[in-house]
Coordinates of C-alpha atoms in Angstrom, one line a residue:
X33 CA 22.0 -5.8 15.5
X34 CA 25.1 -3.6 14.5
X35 CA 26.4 -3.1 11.0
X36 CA 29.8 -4.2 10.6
X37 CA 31.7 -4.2 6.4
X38 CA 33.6 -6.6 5.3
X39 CA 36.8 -7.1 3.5
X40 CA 35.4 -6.7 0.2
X41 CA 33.4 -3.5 0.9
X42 CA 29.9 -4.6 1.6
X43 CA 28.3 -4.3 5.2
X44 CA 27.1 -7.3 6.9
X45 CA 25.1 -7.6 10.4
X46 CA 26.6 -8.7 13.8
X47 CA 23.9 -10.3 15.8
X48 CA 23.3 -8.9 19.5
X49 CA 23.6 -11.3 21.9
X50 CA 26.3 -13.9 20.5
X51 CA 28.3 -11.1 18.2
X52 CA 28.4 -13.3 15.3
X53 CA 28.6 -11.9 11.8
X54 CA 25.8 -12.9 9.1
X55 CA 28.8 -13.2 6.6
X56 CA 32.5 -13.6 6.6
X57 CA 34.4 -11.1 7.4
X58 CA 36.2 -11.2 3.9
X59 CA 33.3 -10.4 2.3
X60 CA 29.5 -10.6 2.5
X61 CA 29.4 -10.0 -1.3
X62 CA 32.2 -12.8 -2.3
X63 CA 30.8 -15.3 0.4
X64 CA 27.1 -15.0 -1.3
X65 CA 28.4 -15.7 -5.1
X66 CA 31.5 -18.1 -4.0
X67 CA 30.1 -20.4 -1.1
X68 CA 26.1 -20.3 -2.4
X69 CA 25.4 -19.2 -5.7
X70 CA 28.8 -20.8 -7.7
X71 CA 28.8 -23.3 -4.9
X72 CA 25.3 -24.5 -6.1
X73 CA 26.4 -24.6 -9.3
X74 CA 23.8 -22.1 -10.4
X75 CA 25.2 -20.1 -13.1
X76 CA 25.8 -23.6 -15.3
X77 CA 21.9 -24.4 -14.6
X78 CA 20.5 -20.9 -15.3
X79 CA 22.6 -20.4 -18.4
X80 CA 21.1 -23.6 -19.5
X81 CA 17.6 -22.5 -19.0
X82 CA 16.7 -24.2 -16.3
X83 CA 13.8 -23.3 -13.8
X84 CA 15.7 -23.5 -9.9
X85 CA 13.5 -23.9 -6.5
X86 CA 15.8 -22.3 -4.5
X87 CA 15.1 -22.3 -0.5
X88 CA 17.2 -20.4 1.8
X89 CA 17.3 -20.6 5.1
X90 CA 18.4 -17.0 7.0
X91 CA 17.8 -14.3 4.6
X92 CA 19.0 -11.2 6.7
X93 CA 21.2 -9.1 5.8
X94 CA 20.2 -10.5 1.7
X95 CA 23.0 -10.6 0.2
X96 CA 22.4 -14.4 -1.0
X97 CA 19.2 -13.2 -2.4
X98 CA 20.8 -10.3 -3.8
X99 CA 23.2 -12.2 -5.7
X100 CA 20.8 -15.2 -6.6
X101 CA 18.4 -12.4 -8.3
X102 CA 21.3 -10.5 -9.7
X103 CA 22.9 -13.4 -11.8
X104 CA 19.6 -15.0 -13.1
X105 CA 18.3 -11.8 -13.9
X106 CA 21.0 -12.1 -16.7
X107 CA 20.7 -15.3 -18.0
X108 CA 18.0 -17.4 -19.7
X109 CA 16.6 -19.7 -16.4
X110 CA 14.0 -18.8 -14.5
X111 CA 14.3 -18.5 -10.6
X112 CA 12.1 -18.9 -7.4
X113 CA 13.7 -17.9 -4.1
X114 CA 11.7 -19.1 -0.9
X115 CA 13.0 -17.4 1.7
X116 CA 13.2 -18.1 5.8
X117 CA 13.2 -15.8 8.2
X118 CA 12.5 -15.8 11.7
X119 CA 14.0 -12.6 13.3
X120 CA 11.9 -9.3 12.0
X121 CA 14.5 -7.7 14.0
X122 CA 17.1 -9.0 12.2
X123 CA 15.3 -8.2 8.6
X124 CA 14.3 -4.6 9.6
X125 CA 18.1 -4.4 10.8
X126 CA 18.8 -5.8 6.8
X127 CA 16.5 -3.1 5.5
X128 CA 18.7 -0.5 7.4
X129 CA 21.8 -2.1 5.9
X130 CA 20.6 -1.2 2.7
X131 CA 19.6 2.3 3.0
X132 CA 23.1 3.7 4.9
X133 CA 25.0 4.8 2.0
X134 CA 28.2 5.0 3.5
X135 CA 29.4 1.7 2.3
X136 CA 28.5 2.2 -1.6
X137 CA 31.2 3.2 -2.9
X138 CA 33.8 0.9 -1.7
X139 CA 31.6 -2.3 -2.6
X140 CA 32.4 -4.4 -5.8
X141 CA 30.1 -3.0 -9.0
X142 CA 26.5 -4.1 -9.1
X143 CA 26.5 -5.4 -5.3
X144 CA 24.4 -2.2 -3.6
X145 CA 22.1 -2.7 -6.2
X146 CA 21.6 -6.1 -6.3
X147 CA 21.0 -5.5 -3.0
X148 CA 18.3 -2.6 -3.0
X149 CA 16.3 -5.1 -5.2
X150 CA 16.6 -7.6 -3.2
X151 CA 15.2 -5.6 -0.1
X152 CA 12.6 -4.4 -2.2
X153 CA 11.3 -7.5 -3.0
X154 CA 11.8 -9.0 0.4
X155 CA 10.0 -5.4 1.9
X156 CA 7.0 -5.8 -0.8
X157 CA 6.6 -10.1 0.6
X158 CA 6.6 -9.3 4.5
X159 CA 3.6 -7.3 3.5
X160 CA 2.2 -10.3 1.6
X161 CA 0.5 -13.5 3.8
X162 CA 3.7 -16.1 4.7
X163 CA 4.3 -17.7 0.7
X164 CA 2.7 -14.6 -1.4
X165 CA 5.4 -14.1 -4.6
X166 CA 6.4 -10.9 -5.6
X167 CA 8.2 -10.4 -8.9
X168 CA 12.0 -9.3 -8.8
X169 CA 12.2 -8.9 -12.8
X170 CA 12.0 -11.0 -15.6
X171 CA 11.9 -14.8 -14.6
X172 CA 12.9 -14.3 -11.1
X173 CA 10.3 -14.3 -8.1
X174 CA 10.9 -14.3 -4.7
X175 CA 8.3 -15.2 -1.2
X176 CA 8.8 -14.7 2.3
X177 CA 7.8 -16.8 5.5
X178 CA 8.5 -15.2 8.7
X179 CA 9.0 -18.2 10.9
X180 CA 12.0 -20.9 11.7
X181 CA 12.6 -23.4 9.2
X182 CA 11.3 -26.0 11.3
X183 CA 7.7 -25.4 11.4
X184 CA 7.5 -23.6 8.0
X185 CA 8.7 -27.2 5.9
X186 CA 5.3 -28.2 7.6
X187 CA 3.8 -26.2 6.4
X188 CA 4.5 -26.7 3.0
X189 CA 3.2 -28.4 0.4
X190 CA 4.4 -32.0 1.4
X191 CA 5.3 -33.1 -2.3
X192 CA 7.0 -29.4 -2.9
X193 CA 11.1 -29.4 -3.6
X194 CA 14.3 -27.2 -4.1
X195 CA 16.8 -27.6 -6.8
X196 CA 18.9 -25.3 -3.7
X197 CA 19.4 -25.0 -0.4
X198 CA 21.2 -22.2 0.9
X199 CA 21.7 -23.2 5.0
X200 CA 23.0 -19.5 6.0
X201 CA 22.6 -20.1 9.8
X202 CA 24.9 -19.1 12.4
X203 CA 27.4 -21.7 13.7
X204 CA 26.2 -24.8 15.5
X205 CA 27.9 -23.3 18.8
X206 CA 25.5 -20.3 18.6
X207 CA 22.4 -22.0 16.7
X208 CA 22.6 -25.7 17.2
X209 CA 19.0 -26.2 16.4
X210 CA 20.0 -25.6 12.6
X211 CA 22.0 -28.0 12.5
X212 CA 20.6 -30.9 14.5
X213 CA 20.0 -34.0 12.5
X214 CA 16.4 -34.3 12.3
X215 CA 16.4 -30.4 11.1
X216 CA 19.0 -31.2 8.6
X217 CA 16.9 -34.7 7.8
X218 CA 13.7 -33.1 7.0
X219 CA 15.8 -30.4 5.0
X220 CA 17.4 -32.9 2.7
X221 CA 13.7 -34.3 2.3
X222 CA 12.7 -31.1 0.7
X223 CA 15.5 -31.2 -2.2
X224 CA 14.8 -32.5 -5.5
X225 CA 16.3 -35.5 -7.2
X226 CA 18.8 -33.8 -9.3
X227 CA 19.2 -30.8 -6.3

């Protein structure tokens, strides 16, 4: 994994073999709130004091997380963020990310440490068993499972579902298995009514 930054100032992470980014090259920062956290609508819910399941799937580098945590931690909903992640490479590679200072000052305000908490928490749940929650702040919790998607929705409570998914896998030319029907099938299965 190499570190590459983005348009907007914040560092993503190139993958090895393939030499895909984790985020757009734009910006990691303005792809996590645009495409995910505005995309699923989650500032309107939080404000209005909702409680949101969210599950995403991919969590290194964190910047989804990051800005998940960030914006609930300021409004009045509550938030649980299961996160997947199969490559411990790739996460240790995250934690890295996060602790090169280099990029911090030319990031947007608030991003590097939205981000530091969002490692923190995501360091303090690899320690825990796969689905031990650790507290970000406030109403805002985050868990861990270190294993692809696939087998962890298996493993989960068979009646348990997201308000959000956040499907941050690489392109179906590089990771087709994310994106295969019966994948994406089971995945919709796991969103609540109103998700």
């Amino acid at each position: 994994w190499r570190q590459m930054v983005t348009g907007d100032g914040c560092p993503t992470l190139v993958h090895p073999t393939h030499g895909e980014p984790c985020h757009d090259t734009r910006g990691a920062w303005a792809e996590a709130n645009q495409l995910h956290v505005f995309g699923c609508d989650l500032p309107r819910r939080l404000l209005r004091g909702e409680r949101i399941r969210l599950l995403e799937v991919g969590s290194a580098p964190g910047w989804n997380i990051a800005a998940a945590c960030a914006l609930a931690s300021s409004l009045p909903g509550s938030l649980e963020v299961t996160a997947l992640e199969r490559s411990p490479e790739a996460l240790a590679a995250a934690f890295e990310l996060g602790s090169d200072r280099s990029w911090r000052g030319g990031a947007p305000s608030g991003a590097p440490a939205a981000l530091d908490r969002a490692h923190a928490a995501l360091k303090e749940a690899s320690k825990l068993p796969s689905g031990g929650w650790v507290n970000v702040g406030g109403e805002v919790r985050v868990r861990l499972w270190m294993q692809p998607a696939a087998s962890m929705l298996s493993e989960l409570d068979p009646g348990e579902r997201f308000d959000a998914v956040f499907l941050d896998s690489f392109s179906p030319g590089v990771e087709p298995e994310a994106w295969e029907p019966d994948f994406l099938f089971a995945l919709g299965g796991r969103v609540a009514p109103e998700g």
